[in-house]
GROMACS .gro file of N, CA and C in nm:
model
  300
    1UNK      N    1  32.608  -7.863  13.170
    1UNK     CA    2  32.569  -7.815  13.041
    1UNK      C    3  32.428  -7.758  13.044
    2UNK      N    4  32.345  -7.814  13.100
    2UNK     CA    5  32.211  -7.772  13.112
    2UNK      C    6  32.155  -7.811  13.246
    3UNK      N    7  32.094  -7.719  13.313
    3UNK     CA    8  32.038  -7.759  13.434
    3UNK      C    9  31.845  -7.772  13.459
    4UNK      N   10  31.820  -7.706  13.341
    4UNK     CA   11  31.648  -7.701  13.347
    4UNK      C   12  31.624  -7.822  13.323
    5UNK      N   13  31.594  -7.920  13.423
    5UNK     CA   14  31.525  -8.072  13.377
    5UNK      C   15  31.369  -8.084  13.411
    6UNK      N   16  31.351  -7.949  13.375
    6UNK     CA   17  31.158  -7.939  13.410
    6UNK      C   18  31.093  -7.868  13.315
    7UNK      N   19  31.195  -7.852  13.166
    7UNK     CA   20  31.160  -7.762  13.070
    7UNK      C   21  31.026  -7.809  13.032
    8UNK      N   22  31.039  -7.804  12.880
    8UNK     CA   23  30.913  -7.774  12.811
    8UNK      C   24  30.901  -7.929  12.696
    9UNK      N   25  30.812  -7.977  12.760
    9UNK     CA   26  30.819  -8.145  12.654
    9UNK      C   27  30.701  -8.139  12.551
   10UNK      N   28  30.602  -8.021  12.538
   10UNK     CA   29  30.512  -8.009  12.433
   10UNK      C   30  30.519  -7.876  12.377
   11UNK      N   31  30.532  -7.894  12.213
   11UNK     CA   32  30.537  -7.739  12.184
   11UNK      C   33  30.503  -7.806  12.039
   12UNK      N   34  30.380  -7.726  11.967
   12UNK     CA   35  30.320  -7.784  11.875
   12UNK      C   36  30.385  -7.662  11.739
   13UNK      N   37  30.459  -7.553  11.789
   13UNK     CA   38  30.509  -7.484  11.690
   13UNK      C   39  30.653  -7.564  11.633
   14UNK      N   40  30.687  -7.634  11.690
   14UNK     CA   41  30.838  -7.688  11.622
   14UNK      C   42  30.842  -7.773  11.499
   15UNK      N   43  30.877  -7.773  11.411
   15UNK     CA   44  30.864  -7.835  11.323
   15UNK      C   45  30.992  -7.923  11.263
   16UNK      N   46  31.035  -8.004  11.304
   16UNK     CA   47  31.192  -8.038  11.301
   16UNK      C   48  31.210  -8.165  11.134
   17UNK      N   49  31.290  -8.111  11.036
   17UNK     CA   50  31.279  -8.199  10.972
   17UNK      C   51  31.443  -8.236  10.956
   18UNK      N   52  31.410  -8.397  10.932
   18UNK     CA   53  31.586  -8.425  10.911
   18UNK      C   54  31.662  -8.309  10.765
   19UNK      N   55  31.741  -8.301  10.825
   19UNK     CA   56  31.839  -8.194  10.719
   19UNK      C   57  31.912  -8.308  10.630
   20UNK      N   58  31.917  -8.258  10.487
   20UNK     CA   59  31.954  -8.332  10.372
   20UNK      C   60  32.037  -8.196  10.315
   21UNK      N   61  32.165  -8.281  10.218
   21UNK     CA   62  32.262  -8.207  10.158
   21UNK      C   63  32.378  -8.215  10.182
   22UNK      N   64  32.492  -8.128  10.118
   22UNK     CA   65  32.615  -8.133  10.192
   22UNK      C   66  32.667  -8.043  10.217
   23UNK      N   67  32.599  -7.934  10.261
   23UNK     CA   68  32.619  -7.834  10.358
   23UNK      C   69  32.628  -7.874  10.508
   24UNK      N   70  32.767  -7.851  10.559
   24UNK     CA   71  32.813  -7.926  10.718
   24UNK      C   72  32.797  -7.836  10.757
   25UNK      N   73  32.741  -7.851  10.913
   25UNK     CA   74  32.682  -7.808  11.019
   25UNK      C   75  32.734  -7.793  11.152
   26UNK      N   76  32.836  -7.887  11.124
   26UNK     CA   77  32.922  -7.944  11.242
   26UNK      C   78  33.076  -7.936  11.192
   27UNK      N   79  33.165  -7.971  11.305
   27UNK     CA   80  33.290  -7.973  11.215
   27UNK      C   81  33.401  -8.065  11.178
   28UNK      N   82  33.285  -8.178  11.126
   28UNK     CA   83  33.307  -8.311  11.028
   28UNK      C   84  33.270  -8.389  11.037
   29UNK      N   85  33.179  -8.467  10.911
   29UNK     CA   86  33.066  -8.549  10.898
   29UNK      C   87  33.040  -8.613  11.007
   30UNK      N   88  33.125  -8.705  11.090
   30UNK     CA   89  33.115  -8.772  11.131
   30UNK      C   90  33.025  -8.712  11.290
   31UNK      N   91  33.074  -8.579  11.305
   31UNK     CA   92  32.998  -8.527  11.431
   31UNK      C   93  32.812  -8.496  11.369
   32UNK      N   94  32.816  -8.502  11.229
   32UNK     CA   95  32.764  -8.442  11.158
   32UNK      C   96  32.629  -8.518  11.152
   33UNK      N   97  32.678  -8.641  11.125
   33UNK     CA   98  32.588  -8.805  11.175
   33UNK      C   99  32.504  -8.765  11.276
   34UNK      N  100  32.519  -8.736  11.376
   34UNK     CA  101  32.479  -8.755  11.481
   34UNK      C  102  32.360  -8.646  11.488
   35UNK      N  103  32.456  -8.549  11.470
   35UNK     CA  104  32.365  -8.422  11.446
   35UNK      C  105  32.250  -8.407  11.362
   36UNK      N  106  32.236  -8.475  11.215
   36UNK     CA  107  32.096  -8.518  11.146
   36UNK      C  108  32.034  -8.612  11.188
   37UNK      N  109  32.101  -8.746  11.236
   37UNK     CA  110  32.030  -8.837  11.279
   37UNK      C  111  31.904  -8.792  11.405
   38UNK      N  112  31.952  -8.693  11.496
   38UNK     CA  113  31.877  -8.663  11.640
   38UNK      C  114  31.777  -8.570  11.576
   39UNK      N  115  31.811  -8.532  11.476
   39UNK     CA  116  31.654  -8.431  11.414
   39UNK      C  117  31.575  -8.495  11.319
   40UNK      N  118  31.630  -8.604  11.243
   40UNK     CA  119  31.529  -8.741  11.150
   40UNK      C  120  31.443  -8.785  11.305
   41UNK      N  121  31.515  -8.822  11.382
   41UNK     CA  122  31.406  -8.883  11.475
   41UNK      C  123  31.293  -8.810  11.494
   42UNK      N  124  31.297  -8.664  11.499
   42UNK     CA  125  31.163  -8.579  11.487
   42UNK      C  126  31.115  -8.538  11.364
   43UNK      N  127  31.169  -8.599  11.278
   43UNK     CA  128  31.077  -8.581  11.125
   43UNK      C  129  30.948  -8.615  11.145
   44UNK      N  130  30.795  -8.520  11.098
   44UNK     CA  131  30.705  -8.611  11.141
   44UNK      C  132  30.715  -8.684  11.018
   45UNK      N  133  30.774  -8.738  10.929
   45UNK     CA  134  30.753  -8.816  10.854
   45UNK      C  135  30.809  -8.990  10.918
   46UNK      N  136  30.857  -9.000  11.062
   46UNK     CA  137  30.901  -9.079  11.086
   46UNK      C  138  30.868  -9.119  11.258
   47UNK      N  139  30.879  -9.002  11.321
   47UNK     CA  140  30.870  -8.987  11.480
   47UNK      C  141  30.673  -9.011  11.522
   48UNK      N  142  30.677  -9.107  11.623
   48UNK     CA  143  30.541  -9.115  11.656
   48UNK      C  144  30.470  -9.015  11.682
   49UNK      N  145  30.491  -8.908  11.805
   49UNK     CA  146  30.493  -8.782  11.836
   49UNK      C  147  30.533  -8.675  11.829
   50UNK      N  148  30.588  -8.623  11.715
   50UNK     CA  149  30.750  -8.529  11.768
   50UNK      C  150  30.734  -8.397  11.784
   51UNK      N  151  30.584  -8.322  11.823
   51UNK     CA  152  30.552  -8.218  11.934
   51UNK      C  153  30.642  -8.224  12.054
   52UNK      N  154  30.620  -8.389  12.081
   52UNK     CA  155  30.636  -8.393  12.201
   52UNK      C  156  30.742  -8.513  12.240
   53UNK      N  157  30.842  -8.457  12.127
   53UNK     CA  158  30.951  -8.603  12.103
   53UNK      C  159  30.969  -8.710  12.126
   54UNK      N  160  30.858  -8.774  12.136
   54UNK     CA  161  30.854  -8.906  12.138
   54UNK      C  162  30.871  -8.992  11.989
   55UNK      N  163  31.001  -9.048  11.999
   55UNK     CA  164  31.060  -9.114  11.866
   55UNK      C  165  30.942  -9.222  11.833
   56UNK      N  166  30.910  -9.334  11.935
   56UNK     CA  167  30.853  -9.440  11.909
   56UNK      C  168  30.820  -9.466  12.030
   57UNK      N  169  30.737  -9.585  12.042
   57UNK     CA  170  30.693  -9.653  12.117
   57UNK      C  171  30.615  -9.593  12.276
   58UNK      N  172  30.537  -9.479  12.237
   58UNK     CA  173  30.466  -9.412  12.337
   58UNK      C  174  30.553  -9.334  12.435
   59UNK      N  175  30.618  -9.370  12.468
   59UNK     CA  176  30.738  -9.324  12.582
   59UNK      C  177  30.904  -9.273  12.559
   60UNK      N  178  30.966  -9.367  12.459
   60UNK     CA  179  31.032  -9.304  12.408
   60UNK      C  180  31.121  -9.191  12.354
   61UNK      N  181  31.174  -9.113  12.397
   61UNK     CA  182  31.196  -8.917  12.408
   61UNK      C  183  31.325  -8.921  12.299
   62UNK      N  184  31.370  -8.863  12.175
   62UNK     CA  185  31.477  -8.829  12.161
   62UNK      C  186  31.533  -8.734  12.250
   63UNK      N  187  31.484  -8.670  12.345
   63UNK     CA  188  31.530  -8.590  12.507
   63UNK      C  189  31.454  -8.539  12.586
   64UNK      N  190  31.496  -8.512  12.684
   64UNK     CA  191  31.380  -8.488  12.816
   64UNK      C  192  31.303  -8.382  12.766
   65UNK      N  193  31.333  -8.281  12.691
   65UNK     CA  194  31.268  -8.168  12.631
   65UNK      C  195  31.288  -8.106  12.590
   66UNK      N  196  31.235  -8.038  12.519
   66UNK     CA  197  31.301  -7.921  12.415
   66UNK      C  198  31.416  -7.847  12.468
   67UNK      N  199  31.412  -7.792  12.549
   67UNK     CA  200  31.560  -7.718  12.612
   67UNK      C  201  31.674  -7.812  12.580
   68UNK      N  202  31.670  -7.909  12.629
   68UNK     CA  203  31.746  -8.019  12.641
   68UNK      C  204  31.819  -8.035  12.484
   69UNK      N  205  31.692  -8.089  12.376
   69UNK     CA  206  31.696  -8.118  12.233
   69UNK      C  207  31.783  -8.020  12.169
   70UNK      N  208  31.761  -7.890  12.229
   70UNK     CA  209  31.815  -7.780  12.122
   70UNK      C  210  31.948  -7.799  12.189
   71UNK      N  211  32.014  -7.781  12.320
   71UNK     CA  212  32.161  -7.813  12.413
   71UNK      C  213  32.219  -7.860  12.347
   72UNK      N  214  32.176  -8.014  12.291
   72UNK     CA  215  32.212  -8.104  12.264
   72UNK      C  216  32.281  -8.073  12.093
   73UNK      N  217  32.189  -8.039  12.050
   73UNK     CA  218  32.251  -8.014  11.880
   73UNK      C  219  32.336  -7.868  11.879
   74UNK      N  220  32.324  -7.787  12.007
   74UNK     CA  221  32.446  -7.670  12.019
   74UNK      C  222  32.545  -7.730  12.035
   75UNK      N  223  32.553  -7.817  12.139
   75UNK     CA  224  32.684  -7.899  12.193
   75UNK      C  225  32.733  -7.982  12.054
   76UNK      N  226  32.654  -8.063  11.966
   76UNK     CA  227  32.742  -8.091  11.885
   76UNK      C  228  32.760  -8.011  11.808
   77UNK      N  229  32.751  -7.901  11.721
   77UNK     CA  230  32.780  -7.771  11.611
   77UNK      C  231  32.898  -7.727  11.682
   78UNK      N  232  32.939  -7.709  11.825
   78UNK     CA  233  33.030  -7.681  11.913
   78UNK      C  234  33.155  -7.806  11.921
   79UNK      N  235  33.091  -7.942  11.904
   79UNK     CA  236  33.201  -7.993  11.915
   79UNK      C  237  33.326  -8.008  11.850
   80UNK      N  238  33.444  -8.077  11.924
   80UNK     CA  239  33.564  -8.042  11.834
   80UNK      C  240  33.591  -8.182  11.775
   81UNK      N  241  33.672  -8.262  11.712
   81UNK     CA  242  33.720  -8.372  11.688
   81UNK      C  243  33.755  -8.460  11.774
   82UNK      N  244  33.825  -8.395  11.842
   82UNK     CA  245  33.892  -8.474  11.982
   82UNK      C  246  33.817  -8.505  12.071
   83UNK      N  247  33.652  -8.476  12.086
   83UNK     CA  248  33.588  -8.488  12.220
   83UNK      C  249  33.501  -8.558  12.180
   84UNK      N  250  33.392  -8.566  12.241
   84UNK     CA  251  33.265  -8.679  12.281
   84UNK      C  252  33.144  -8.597  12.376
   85UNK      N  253  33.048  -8.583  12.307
   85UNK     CA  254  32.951  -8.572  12.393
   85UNK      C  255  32.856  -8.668  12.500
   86UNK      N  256  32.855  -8.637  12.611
   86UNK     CA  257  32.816  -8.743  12.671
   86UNK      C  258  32.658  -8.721  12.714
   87UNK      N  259  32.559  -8.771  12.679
   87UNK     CA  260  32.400  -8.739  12.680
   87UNK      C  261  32.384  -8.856  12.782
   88UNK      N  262  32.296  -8.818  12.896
   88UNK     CA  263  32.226  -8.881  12.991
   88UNK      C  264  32.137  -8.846  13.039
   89UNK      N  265  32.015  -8.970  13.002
   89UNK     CA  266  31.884  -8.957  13.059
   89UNK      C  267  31.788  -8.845  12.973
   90UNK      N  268  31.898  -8.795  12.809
   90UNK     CA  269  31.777  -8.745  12.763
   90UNK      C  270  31.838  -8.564  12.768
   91UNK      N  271  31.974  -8.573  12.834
   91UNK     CA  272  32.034  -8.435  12.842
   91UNK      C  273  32.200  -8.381  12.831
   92UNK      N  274  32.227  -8.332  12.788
   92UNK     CA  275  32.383  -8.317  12.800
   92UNK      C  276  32.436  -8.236  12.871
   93UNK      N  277  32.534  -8.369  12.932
   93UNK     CA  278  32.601  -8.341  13.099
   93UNK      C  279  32.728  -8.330  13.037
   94UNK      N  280  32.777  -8.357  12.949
   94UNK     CA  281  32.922  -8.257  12.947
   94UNK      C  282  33.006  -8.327  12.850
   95UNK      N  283  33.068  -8.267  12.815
   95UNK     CA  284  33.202  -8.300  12.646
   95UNK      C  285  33.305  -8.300  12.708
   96UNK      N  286  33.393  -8.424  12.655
   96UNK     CA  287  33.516  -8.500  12.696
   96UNK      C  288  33.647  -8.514  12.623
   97UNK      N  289  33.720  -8.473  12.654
   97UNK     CA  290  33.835  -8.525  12.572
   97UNK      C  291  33.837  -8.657  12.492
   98UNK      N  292  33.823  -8.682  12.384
   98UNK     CA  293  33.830  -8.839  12.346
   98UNK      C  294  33.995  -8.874  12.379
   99UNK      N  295  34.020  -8.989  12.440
   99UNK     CA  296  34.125  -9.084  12.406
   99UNK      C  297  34.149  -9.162  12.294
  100UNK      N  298  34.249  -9.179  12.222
  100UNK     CA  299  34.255  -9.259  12.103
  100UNK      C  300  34.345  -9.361  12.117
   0.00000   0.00000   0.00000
C-alpha cells in the first residue's frame, strides 16, 4: 500500500481537525468511526503534538508520517464492507477480505 517509510513526520502547515456531522465520508458509519476517530487524534484541541503526530505521551504517532496518515484515511474512504484494513507499525500494508 505504501512503501515511503522515510516520509515526512513534521509539517507545521497541516491542520487536522476531527470532522463533525452527518455527512459520510466513507461507505458506512461504521468504516466511518475509524476514519474521524484517526483525525480527532490530531485535533490540536486534543493531540500533544499533532505537527508532528504525536497523539500523547511524547512518542506516541497516530502514524509513521504524514504520507502514511493521509494512505491511511484513502484506504479507508476506499474501503468496502466486506474488508478490513490492516495498519502496521504506523502504516497500511494492505485490505482484506473480512470473514464473517
Amino acid at each position: 500500500m505504501t512503501s515511503n517509510v522515510q516520509g515526512t513526520r513534521r509539517d507545521g502547515s497541516r491542520d487536522i481537525r476531527a470532522p463533525r456531522g452527518t455527512e459520510l465520508h466513507c461507505k458506512n458509519w461504521l468504516i466511518e468511526a475509524a476514519w474521524r476517530m484517526a483525525q480527532h487524534n490530531l485535533d490540536p484541541d486534543v493531540a500533544e503534538e499533532p505537527s508532528e503526530l504525536v497523539v500523547y505521551g511524547g512518542i506516541g504517532r497516530a502514524a509513521r508520517n504524514w504520507e502514511c496518515f493521509d494512505a491511511i484515511l484513502k484506504a479507508l474512504t476506499e474501503l468496502n464492507e466486506d474488508e478490513t484494513l490492516l495498519v502496521q507499525s504506523g502504516k497500511p500494508v494492505g485490505v482484506f477480505r473480512t470473514h464473517v
